[in-house]
PDB file of N, CA and C in Angstrom:
ATOM      1  N   MET R  29      90.139  77.543 113.972  1.00  0.00           N
ATOM      2  CA  MET R  29      90.634  77.710 115.329  1.00  0.00           C
ATOM      3  C   MET R  29      92.005  77.033 115.418  1.00  0.00           C
ATOM      4  N   SER R  30      92.948  77.709 115.993  1.00  0.00           N
ATOM      5  CA  SER R  30      94.300  77.149 116.101  1.00  0.00           C
ATOM      6  C   SER R  30      94.377  76.138 117.242  1.00  0.00           C
ATOM      7  N   ILE R  31      95.348  75.267 117.157  1.00  0.00           N
ATOM      8  CA  ILE R  31      95.539  74.266 118.220  1.00  0.00           C
ATOM      9  C   ILE R  31      95.875  74.947 119.543  1.00  0.00           C
ATOM     10  N   GLU R  32      96.536  76.070 119.501  1.00  0.00           N
ATOM     11  CA  GLU R  32      96.853  76.797 120.729  1.00  0.00           C
ATOM     12  C   GLU R  32      95.584  77.246 121.448  1.00  0.00           C
ATOM     13  N   VAL R  33      94.610  77.721 120.672  1.00  0.00           N
ATOM     14  CA  VAL R  33      93.325  78.148 121.245  1.00  0.00           C
ATOM     15  C   VAL R  33      92.593  76.941 121.830  1.00  0.00           C
ATOM     16  N   VAL R  34      92.580  75.845 121.106  1.00  0.00           N
ATOM     17  CA  VAL R  34      91.919  74.626 121.584  1.00  0.00           C
ATOM     18  C   VAL R  34      92.559  74.162 122.892  1.00  0.00           C
ATOM     19  N   LEU R  35      93.874  74.117 122.948  1.00  0.00           N
ATOM     20  CA  LEU R  35      94.560  73.667 124.164  1.00  0.00           C
ATOM     21  C   LEU R  35      94.279  74.585 125.345  1.00  0.00           C
ATOM     22  N   LYS R  36      94.210  75.885 125.088  1.00  0.00           N
ATOM     23  CA  LYS R  36      93.903  76.831 126.162  1.00  0.00           C
ATOM     24  C   LYS R  36      92.483  76.612 126.691  1.00  0.00           C
ATOM     25  N   GLU R  37      91.536  76.379 125.779  1.00  0.00           N
ATOM     26  CA  GLU R  37      90.157  76.119 126.192  1.00  0.00           C
ATOM     27  C   GLU R  37      90.058  74.819 126.991  1.00  0.00           C
ATOM     28  N   ARG R  38      90.734  73.781 126.524  1.00  0.00           N
ATOM     29  CA  ARG R  38      90.687  72.487 127.213  1.00  0.00           C
ATOM     30  C   ARG R  38      91.317  72.576 128.599  1.00  0.00           C
ATOM     31  N   SER R  39      92.394  73.324 128.694  1.00  0.00           N
ATOM     32  CA  SER R  39      93.047  73.493 129.990  1.00  0.00           C
ATOM     33  C   SER R  39      92.116  74.190 130.978  1.00  0.00           C
ATOM     34  N   ALA R  40      91.336  75.147 130.483  1.00  0.00           N
ATOM     35  CA  ALA R  40      90.380  75.835 131.350  1.00  0.00           C
ATOM     36  C   ALA R  40      89.292  74.881 131.833  1.00  0.00           C
ATOM     37  N   LEU R  41      88.870  73.954 130.972  1.00  0.00           N
ATOM     38  CA  LEU R  41      87.808  73.015 131.331  1.00  0.00           C
ATOM     39  C   LEU R  41      88.319  71.833 132.165  1.00  0.00           C
ATOM     40  N   TYR R  42      89.535  71.348 131.841  1.00  0.00           N
ATOM     41  CA  TYR R  42      90.007  70.079 132.383  1.00  0.00           C
ATOM     42  C   TYR R  42      91.257  70.176 133.244  1.00  0.00           C
ATOM     43  N   GLY R  43      91.845  71.337 133.402  1.00  0.00           N
ATOM     44  CA  GLY R  43      93.088  71.462 134.152  1.00  0.00           C
ATOM     45  C   GLY R  43      94.279  71.073 133.298  1.00  0.00           C
ATOM     46  N   SER R  44      95.430  71.060 133.912  1.00  0.00           N
ATOM     47  CA  SER R  44      96.656  70.811 133.148  1.00  0.00           C
ATOM     48  C   SER R  44      96.750  69.355 132.694  1.00  0.00           C
ATOM     49  N   TYR R  45      97.317  69.187 131.534  1.00  0.00           N
ATOM     50  CA  TYR R  45      97.532  67.852 130.966  1.00  0.00           C
ATOM     51  C   TYR R  45      98.417  67.023 131.884  1.00  0.00           C
ATOM     52  N   GLU R  46      99.449  67.641 132.414  1.00  0.00           N
ATOM     53  CA  GLU R  46     100.388  66.923 133.271  1.00  0.00           C
ATOM     54  C   GLU R  46      99.707  66.397 134.533  1.00  0.00           C
ATOM     55  N   MET R  47      98.901  67.233 135.171  1.00  0.00           N
ATOM     56  CA  MET R  47      98.227  66.801 136.392  1.00  0.00           C
ATOM     57  C   MET R  47      97.191  65.722 136.088  1.00  0.00           C
ATOM     58  N   ASN R  48      96.510  65.854 134.945  1.00  0.00           N
ATOM     59  CA  ASN R  48      95.562  64.819 134.538  1.00  0.00           C
ATOM     60  C   ASN R  48      96.273  63.490 134.365  1.00  0.00           C
ATOM     61  N   ALA R  49      97.403  63.510 133.685  1.00  0.00           N
ATOM     62  CA  ALA R  49      98.147  62.273 133.429  1.00  0.00           C
ATOM     63  C   ALA R  49      98.577  61.617 134.735  1.00  0.00           C
ATOM     64  N   GLU R  50      99.093  62.396 135.659  1.00  0.00           N
ATOM     65  CA  GLU R  50      99.546  61.849 136.946  1.00  0.00           C
ATOM     66  C   GLU R  50      98.385  61.259 137.737  1.00  0.00           C
ATOM     67  N   ALA R  51      97.266  61.976 137.796  1.00  0.00           N
ATOM     68  CA  ALA R  51      96.107  61.503 138.554  1.00  0.00           C
ATOM     69  C   ALA R  51      95.529  60.231 137.940  1.00  0.00           C
ATOM     70  N   LYS R  52      95.422  60.191 136.613  1.00  0.00           N
ATOM     71  CA  LYS R  52      94.878  59.000 135.940  1.00  0.00           C
ATOM     72  C   LYS R  52      95.756  57.785 136.190  1.00  0.00           C
ATOM     73  N   GLU R  53      97.059  57.971 136.107  1.00  0.00           N
ATOM     74  CA  GLU R  53      97.981  56.862 136.360  1.00  0.00           C
ATOM     75  C   GLU R  53      97.836  56.345 137.791  1.00  0.00           C
ATOM     76  N   ALA R  54      97.699  57.254 138.749  1.00  0.00           N
ATOM     77  CA  ALA R  54      97.575  56.854 140.153  1.00  0.00           C
ATOM     78  C   ALA R  54      96.290  56.068 140.384  1.00  0.00           C
ATOM     79  N   ILE R  55      95.184  56.566 139.864  1.00  0.00           N
ATOM     80  CA  ILE R  55      93.903  55.886 140.058  1.00  0.00           C
ATOM     81  C   ILE R  55      93.877  54.558 139.312  1.00  0.00           C
ATOM     82  N   ALA R  56      94.401  54.547 138.095  1.00  0.00           N
ATOM     83  CA  ALA R  56      94.451  53.305 137.320  1.00  0.00           C
ATOM     84  C   ALA R  56      95.281  52.256 138.044  1.00  0.00           C
ATOM     85  N   GLY R  57      96.360  52.675 138.674  1.00  0.00           N
ATOM     86  CA  GLY R  57      97.197  51.743 139.428  1.00  0.00           C
ATOM     87  C   GLY R  57      96.435  51.079 140.562  1.00  0.00           C
ATOM     88  N   ILE R  58      95.567  51.829 141.198  1.00  0.00           N
ATOM     89  CA  ILE R  58      94.754  51.265 142.278  1.00  0.00           C
ATOM     90  C   ILE R  58      93.823  50.193 141.714  1.00  0.00           C
ATOM     91  N   LEU R  59      93.138  50.506 140.623  1.00  0.00           N
ATOM     92  CA  LEU R  59      92.231  49.517 140.026  1.00  0.00           C
ATOM     93  C   LEU R  59      92.982  48.287 139.539  1.00  0.00           C
ATOM     94  N   GLN R  60      94.125  48.499 138.929  1.00  0.00           N
ATOM     95  CA  GLN R  60      94.895  47.388 138.375  1.00  0.00           C
ATOM     96  C   GLN R  60      95.429  46.467 139.466  1.00  0.00           C
ATOM     97  N   ALA R  61      95.528  46.950 140.685  1.00  0.00           N
ATOM     98  CA  ALA R  61      95.999  46.128 141.797  1.00  0.00           C
ATOM     99  C   ALA R  61      94.892  45.292 142.424  1.00  0.00           C
ATOM    100  N   LEU R  62      93.662  45.542 142.057  1.00  0.00           N
ATOM    101  CA  LEU R  62      92.537  44.806 142.634  1.00  0.00           C
ATOM    102  C   LEU R  62      92.401  43.429 141.995  1.00  0.00           C
ATOM    103  N   PRO R  63      91.880  42.451 142.746  1.00  0.00           N
ATOM    104  CA  PRO R  63      91.852  41.061 142.279  1.00  0.00           C
ATOM    105  C   PRO R  63      91.140  40.831 140.952  1.00  0.00           C
ATOM    106  N   SER R  64      90.067  41.512 140.678  1.00  0.00           N
ATOM    107  CA  SER R  64      89.285  41.224 139.475  1.00  0.00           C
ATOM    108  C   SER R  64      89.815  41.907 138.218  1.00  0.00           C
ATOM    109  N   TRP R  65      90.780  42.797 138.356  1.00  0.00           N
ATOM    110  CA  TRP R  65      91.282  43.510 137.181  1.00  0.00           C
ATOM    111  C   TRP R  65      91.777  42.535 136.104  1.00  0.00           C
ATOM    112  N   GLY R  66      92.527  41.546 136.508  1.00  0.00           N
ATOM    113  CA  GLY R  66      93.076  40.587 135.556  1.00  0.00           C
ATOM    114  C   GLY R  66      92.035  39.701 134.913  1.00  0.00           C
ATOM    115  N   ARG R  67      90.911  39.526 135.585  1.00  0.00           N
ATOM    116  CA  ARG R  67      89.824  38.708 135.034  1.00  0.00           C
ATOM    117  C   ARG R  67      88.856  39.513 134.172  1.00  0.00           C
ATOM    118  N   ALA R  68      88.944  40.813 134.285  1.00  0.00           N
ATOM    119  CA  ALA R  68      88.038  41.675 133.514  1.00  0.00           C
ATOM    120  C   ALA R  68      88.393  41.605 132.033  1.00  0.00           C
ATOM    121  N   GLU R  69      87.404  41.825 131.214  1.00  0.00           N
ATOM    122  CA  GLU R  69      87.599  41.844 129.765  1.00  0.00           C
ATOM    123  C   GLU R  69      87.980  43.262 129.335  1.00  0.00           C
ATOM    124  N   PRO R  70      88.505  43.401 128.123  1.00  0.00           N
ATOM    125  CA  PRO R  70      88.883  44.740 127.653  1.00  0.00           C
ATOM    126  C   PRO R  70      87.760  45.769 127.751  1.00  0.00           C
ATOM    127  N   VAL R  71      86.528  45.353 127.482  1.00  0.00           N
ATOM    128  CA  VAL R  71      85.398  46.282 127.573  1.00  0.00           C
ATOM    129  C   VAL R  71      85.257  46.831 128.998  1.00  0.00           C
ATOM    130  N   HIS R  72      85.404  45.974 129.992  1.00  0.00           N
ATOM    131  CA  HIS R  72      85.296  46.416 131.396  1.00  0.00           C
ATOM    132  C   HIS R  72      86.446  47.356 131.747  1.00  0.00           C
ATOM    133  N   ARG R  73      87.647  46.939 131.390  1.00  0.00           N
ATOM    134  CA  ARG R  73      88.829  47.744 131.745  1.00  0.00           C
ATOM    135  C   ARG R  73      88.816  49.097 131.036  1.00  0.00           C
ATOM    136  N   GLN R  74      88.494  49.095 129.762  1.00  0.00           N
ATOM    137  CA  GLN R  74      88.474  50.359 129.023  1.00  0.00           C
ATOM    138  C   GLN R  74      87.357  51.263 129.522  1.00  0.00           C
ATOM    139  N   GLY R  75      86.210  50.693 129.854  1.00  0.00           N
ATOM    140  CA  GLY R  75      85.128  51.493 130.436  1.00  0.00           C
ATOM    141  C   GLY R  75      85.573  52.155 131.725  1.00  0.00           C
ATOM    142  N   ALA R  76      86.249  51.381 132.572  1.00  0.00           N
ATOM    143  CA  ALA R  76      86.759  51.937 133.831  1.00  0.00           C
ATOM    144  C   ALA R  76      87.767  53.044 133.569  1.00  0.00           C
ATOM    145  N   MET R  77      88.647  52.831 132.593  1.00  0.00           N
ATOM    146  CA  MET R  77      89.658  53.845 132.290  1.00  0.00           C
ATOM    147  C   MET R  77      89.024  55.135 131.769  1.00  0.00           C
ATOM    148  N   MET R  78      87.971  55.015 130.991  1.00  0.00           N
ATOM    149  CA  MET R  78      87.302  56.207 130.478  1.00  0.00           C
ATOM    150  C   MET R  78      86.567  56.952 131.598  1.00  0.00           C
ATOM    151  N   VAL R  79      85.988  56.206 132.535  1.00  0.00           N
ATOM    152  CA  VAL R  79      85.347  56.854 133.678  1.00  0.00           C
ATOM    153  C   VAL R  79      86.396  57.584 134.509  1.00  0.00           C
ATOM    154  N   ILE R  80      87.550  56.942 134.721  1.00  0.00           N
ATOM    155  CA  ILE R  80      88.644  57.606 135.433  1.00  0.00           C
ATOM    156  C   ILE R  80      89.021  58.895 134.718  1.00  0.00           C
ATOM    157  N   ASP R  81      89.175  58.817 133.408  1.00  0.00           N
ATOM    158  CA  ASP R  81      89.545  59.990 132.613  1.00  0.00           C
ATOM    159  C   ASP R  81      88.568  61.136 132.852  1.00  0.00           C
ATOM    160  N   LYS R  82      87.294  60.829 132.804  1.00  0.00           N
ATOM    161  CA  LYS R  82      86.280  61.873 132.955  1.00  0.00           C
ATOM    162  C   LYS R  82      86.220  62.412 134.380  1.00  0.00           C
ATOM    163  N   LEU R  83      86.384  61.535 135.386  1.00  0.00           N
ATOM    164  CA  LEU R  83      86.402  62.006 136.774  1.00  0.00           C
ATOM    165  C   LEU R  83      87.587  62.928 137.026  1.00  0.00           C
ATOM    166  N   VAL R  84      88.751  62.525 136.535  1.00  0.00           N
ATOM    167  CA  VAL R  84      89.942  63.362 136.726  1.00  0.00           C
ATOM    168  C   VAL R  84      89.756  64.701 136.015  1.00  0.00           C
ATOM    169  N   ARG R  85      89.233  64.668 134.809  1.00  0.00           N
ATOM    170  CA  ARG R  85      89.003  65.930 134.105  1.00  0.00           C
ATOM    171  C   ARG R  85      88.053  66.830 134.896  1.00  0.00           C
ATOM    172  N   ALA R  86      87.007  66.241 135.454  1.00  0.00           N
ATOM    173  CA  ALA R  86      86.037  67.039 136.200  1.00  0.00           C
ATOM    174  C   ALA R  86      86.663  67.683 137.429  1.00  0.00           C
ATOM    175  N   PHE R  87      87.449  66.917 138.177  1.00  0.00           N
ATOM    176  CA  PHE R  87      87.965  67.434 139.441  1.00  0.00           C
ATOM    177  C   PHE R  87      89.301  68.144 139.328  1.00  0.00           C
ATOM    178  N   ASN R  88      89.959  68.019 138.187  1.00  0.00           N
ATOM    179  CA  ASN R  88      91.176  68.784 137.937  1.00  0.00           C
ATOM    180  C   ASN R  88      90.833  70.088 137.232  1.00  0.00           C
ATOM    181  N   GLY R  89      89.658  70.136 136.638  1.00  0.00           N
ATOM    182  CA  GLY R  89      89.222  71.323 135.918  1.00  0.00           C
ATOM    183  C   GLY R  89      87.948  71.883 136.520  1.00  0.00           C
ATOM    184  N   ASP R  90      86.892  71.864 135.719  1.00  0.00           N
ATOM    185  CA  ASP R  90      85.625  72.457 136.135  1.00  0.00           C
ATOM    186  C   ASP R  90      84.605  71.359 136.430  1.00  0.00           C
ATOM    187  N   PRO R  91      84.342  71.079 137.717  1.00  0.00           N
ATOM    188  CA  PRO R  91      83.403  70.007 138.048  1.00  0.00           C
ATOM    189  C   PRO R  91      81.959  70.326 137.654  1.00  0.00           C
ATOM    190  N   ARG R  92      81.693  71.564 137.281  1.00  0.00           N
ATOM    191  CA  ARG R  92      80.335  71.931 136.856  1.00  0.00           C
ATOM    192  C   ARG R  92      80.142  71.781 135.342  1.00  0.00           C
ATOM    193  N   TYR R  93      81.196  71.413 134.630  1.00  0.00           N
ATOM    194  CA  TYR R  93      81.089  71.217 133.185  1.00  0.00           C
ATOM    195  C   TYR R  93      80.355  69.900 132.953  1.00  0.00           C
ATOM    196  N   PRO R  94      79.138  69.938 132.399  1.00  0.00           N
ATOM    197  CA  PRO R  94      78.281  68.754 132.369  1.00  0.00           C
ATOM    198  C   PRO R  94      78.747  67.628 131.450  1.00  0.00           C
ATOM    199  N   ASP R  95      79.519  67.934 130.423  1.00  0.00           N
ATOM    200  CA  ASP R  95      79.898  66.887 129.467  1.00  0.00           C
ATOM    201  C   ASP R  95      80.620  65.720 130.122  1.00  0.00           C
ATOM    202  N   ASN R  96      81.461  65.986 131.114  1.00  0.00           N
ATOM    203  CA  ASN R  96      82.165  64.896 131.788  1.00  0.00           C
ATOM    204  C   ASN R  96      81.182  63.935 132.434  1.00  0.00           C
ATOM    205  N   TRP R  97      80.161  64.467 133.068  1.00  0.00           N
ATOM    206  CA  TRP R  97      79.186  63.643 133.777  1.00  0.00           C
ATOM    207  C   TRP R  97      78.307  62.865 132.787  1.00  0.00           C
ATOM    208  N   VAL R  98      77.971  63.482 131.685  1.00  0.00           N
ATOM    209  CA  VAL R  98      77.215  62.784 130.640  1.00  0.00           C
ATOM    210  C   VAL R  98      78.063  61.649 130.062  1.00  0.00           C
ATOM    211  N   ASP R  99      79.341  61.939 129.824  1.00  0.00           N
ATOM    212  CA  ASP R  99      80.233  60.910 129.277  1.00  0.00           C
ATOM    213  C   ASP R  99      80.378  59.728 130.235  1.00  0.00           C
ATOM    214  N   ILE R 100      80.470  59.988 131.537  1.00  0.00           N
ATOM    215  CA  ILE R 100      80.571  58.907 132.521  1.00  0.00           C
ATOM    216  C   ILE R 100      79.344  58.005 132.415  1.00  0.00           C
ATOM    217  N   GLN R 101      78.169  58.613 132.325  1.00  0.00           N
ATOM    218  CA  GLN R 101      76.948  57.815 132.160  1.00  0.00           C
ATOM    219  C   GLN R 101      77.002  56.986 130.878  1.00  0.00           C
ATOM    220  N   GLY R 102      77.503  57.587 129.820  1.00  0.00           N
ATOM    221  CA  GLY R 102      77.576  56.900 128.538  1.00  0.00           C
ATOM    222  C   GLY R 102      78.503  55.696 128.590  1.00  0.00           C
ATOM    223  N   TYR R 103      79.687  55.861 129.169  1.00  0.00           N
ATOM    224  CA  TYR R 103      80.619  54.731 129.252  1.00  0.00           C
ATOM    225  C   TYR R 103      80.073  53.625 130.146  1.00  0.00           C
ATOM    226  N   ALA R 104      79.438  54.008 131.250  1.00  0.00           N
ATOM    227  CA  ALA R 104      78.834  53.000 132.127  1.00  0.00           C
ATOM    228  C   ALA R 104      77.723  52.253 131.388  1.00  0.00           C
ATOM    229  N   LYS R 105      76.944  52.963 130.598  1.00  0.00           N
ATOM    230  CA  LYS R 105      75.863  52.334 129.834  1.00  0.00           C
ATOM    231  C   LYS R 105      76.417  51.380 128.782  1.00  0.00           C
ATOM    232  N   LEU R 106      77.524  51.739 128.144  1.00  0.00           N
ATOM    233  CA  LEU R 106      78.136  50.840 127.166  1.00  0.00           C
ATOM    234  C   LEU R 106      78.590  49.537 127.822  1.00  0.00           C
ATOM    235  N   VAL R 107      79.202  49.635 128.982  1.00  0.00           N
ATOM    236  CA  VAL R 107      79.647  48.419 129.684  1.00  0.00           C
ATOM    237  C   VAL R 107      78.441  47.611 130.134  1.00  0.00           C
ATOM    238  N   GLU R 108      77.435  48.281 130.658  1.00  0.00           N
ATOM    239  CA  GLU R 108      76.222  47.587 131.077  1.00  0.00           C
ATOM    240  C   GLU R 108      75.593  46.846 129.898  1.00  0.00           C
ATOM    241  N   GLY R 109      75.538  47.486 128.744  1.00  0.00           N
ATOM    242  CA  GLY R 109      74.983  46.844 127.556  1.00  0.00           C
ATOM    243  C   GLY R 109      75.788  45.625 127.138  1.00  0.00           C
ATOM    244  N   TYR R 110      77.096  45.720 127.243  1.00  0.00           N
ATOM    245  CA  TYR R 110      77.955  44.585 126.911  1.00  0.00           C
ATOM    246  C   TYR R 110      77.692  43.415 127.854  1.00  0.00           C
ATOM    247  N   ILE R 111      77.575  43.706 129.138  1.00  0.00           N
ATOM    248  CA  ILE R 111      77.307  42.660 130.131  1.00  0.00           C
ATOM    249  C   ILE R 111      75.955  41.990 129.853  1.00  0.00           C
ATOM    250  N   ALA R 112      74.949  42.798 129.542  1.00  0.00           N
ATOM    251  CA  ALA R 112      73.614  42.247 129.245  1.00  0.00           C
ATOM    252  C   ALA R 112      73.659  41.366 127.993  1.00  0.00           C
ATOM    253  N   LYS R 113      74.382  41.810 126.975  1.00  0.00           N
ATOM    254  CA  LYS R 113      74.505  41.034 125.741  1.00  0.00           C
ATOM    255  C   LYS R 113      75.209  39.713 126.003  1.00  0.00           C
ATOM    256  N   GLU R 114      76.267  39.724 126.798  1.00  0.00           N
ATOM    257  CA  GLU R 114      76.992  38.505 127.139  1.00  0.00           C
ATOM    258  C   GLU R 114      76.087  37.554 127.915  1.00  0.00           C
ATOM    259  N   ALA R 115      75.295  38.089 128.846  1.00  0.00           N
ATOM    260  CA  ALA R 115      74.392  37.241 129.633  1.00  0.00           C
ATOM    261  C   ALA R 115      73.320  36.632 128.734  1.00  0.00           C
ATOM    262  N   ALA R 116      72.813  37.400 127.794  1.00  0.00           N
ATOM    263  CA  ALA R 116      71.792  36.882 126.877  1.00  0.00           C
ATOM    264  C   ALA R 116      72.374  35.786 125.991  1.00  0.00           C
ATOM    265  N   ASN R 117      73.593  35.979 125.543  1.00  0.00           N
ATOM    266  CA  ASN R 117      74.249  34.970 124.710  1.00  0.00           C
ATOM    267  C   ASN R 117      74.531  33.682 125.508  1.00  0.00           C
ATOM    268  N   ALA R 118      74.826  33.832 126.787  1.00  0.00           N
ATOM    269  CA  ALA R 118      75.095  32.652 127.618  1.00  0.00           C
ATOM    270  C   ALA R 118      73.808  31.861 127.867  1.00  0.00           C
ATOM    271  N   ASP R 119      72.689  32.568 127.921  1.00  0.00           N
ATOM    272  CA  ASP R 119      71.400  31.901 128.154  1.00  0.00           C
ATOM    273  C   ASP R 119      70.851  31.256 126.885  1.00  0.00           C
ATOM    274  N   ALA R 120      71.347  31.668 125.744  1.00  0.00           N
ATOM    275  CA  ALA R 120      70.801  31.171 124.458  1.00  0.00           C
ATOM    276  C   ALA R 120      71.243  29.764 124.153  1.00  0.00           C
TER     277      ALA R 120
END
């Protein structure tokens, strides 16, 4: 499969790359302005950024495409697991 075909398929699922980039930057800016952003660890921040990515893809493209919603659950679960592991280590 050529890269042109892949890009055309992705655009159909997720909308334009340019609009995705603009929306992600805008939403990320809102989160980064909040008080706890600077105190968050990379795992928290990256999890949030991946959720933003998937939300923007869903609403800029096809909100009925299930992979975005599954991925959001997955990233949230990874952060939750990290938090639980940190809490267990603090109690040990």
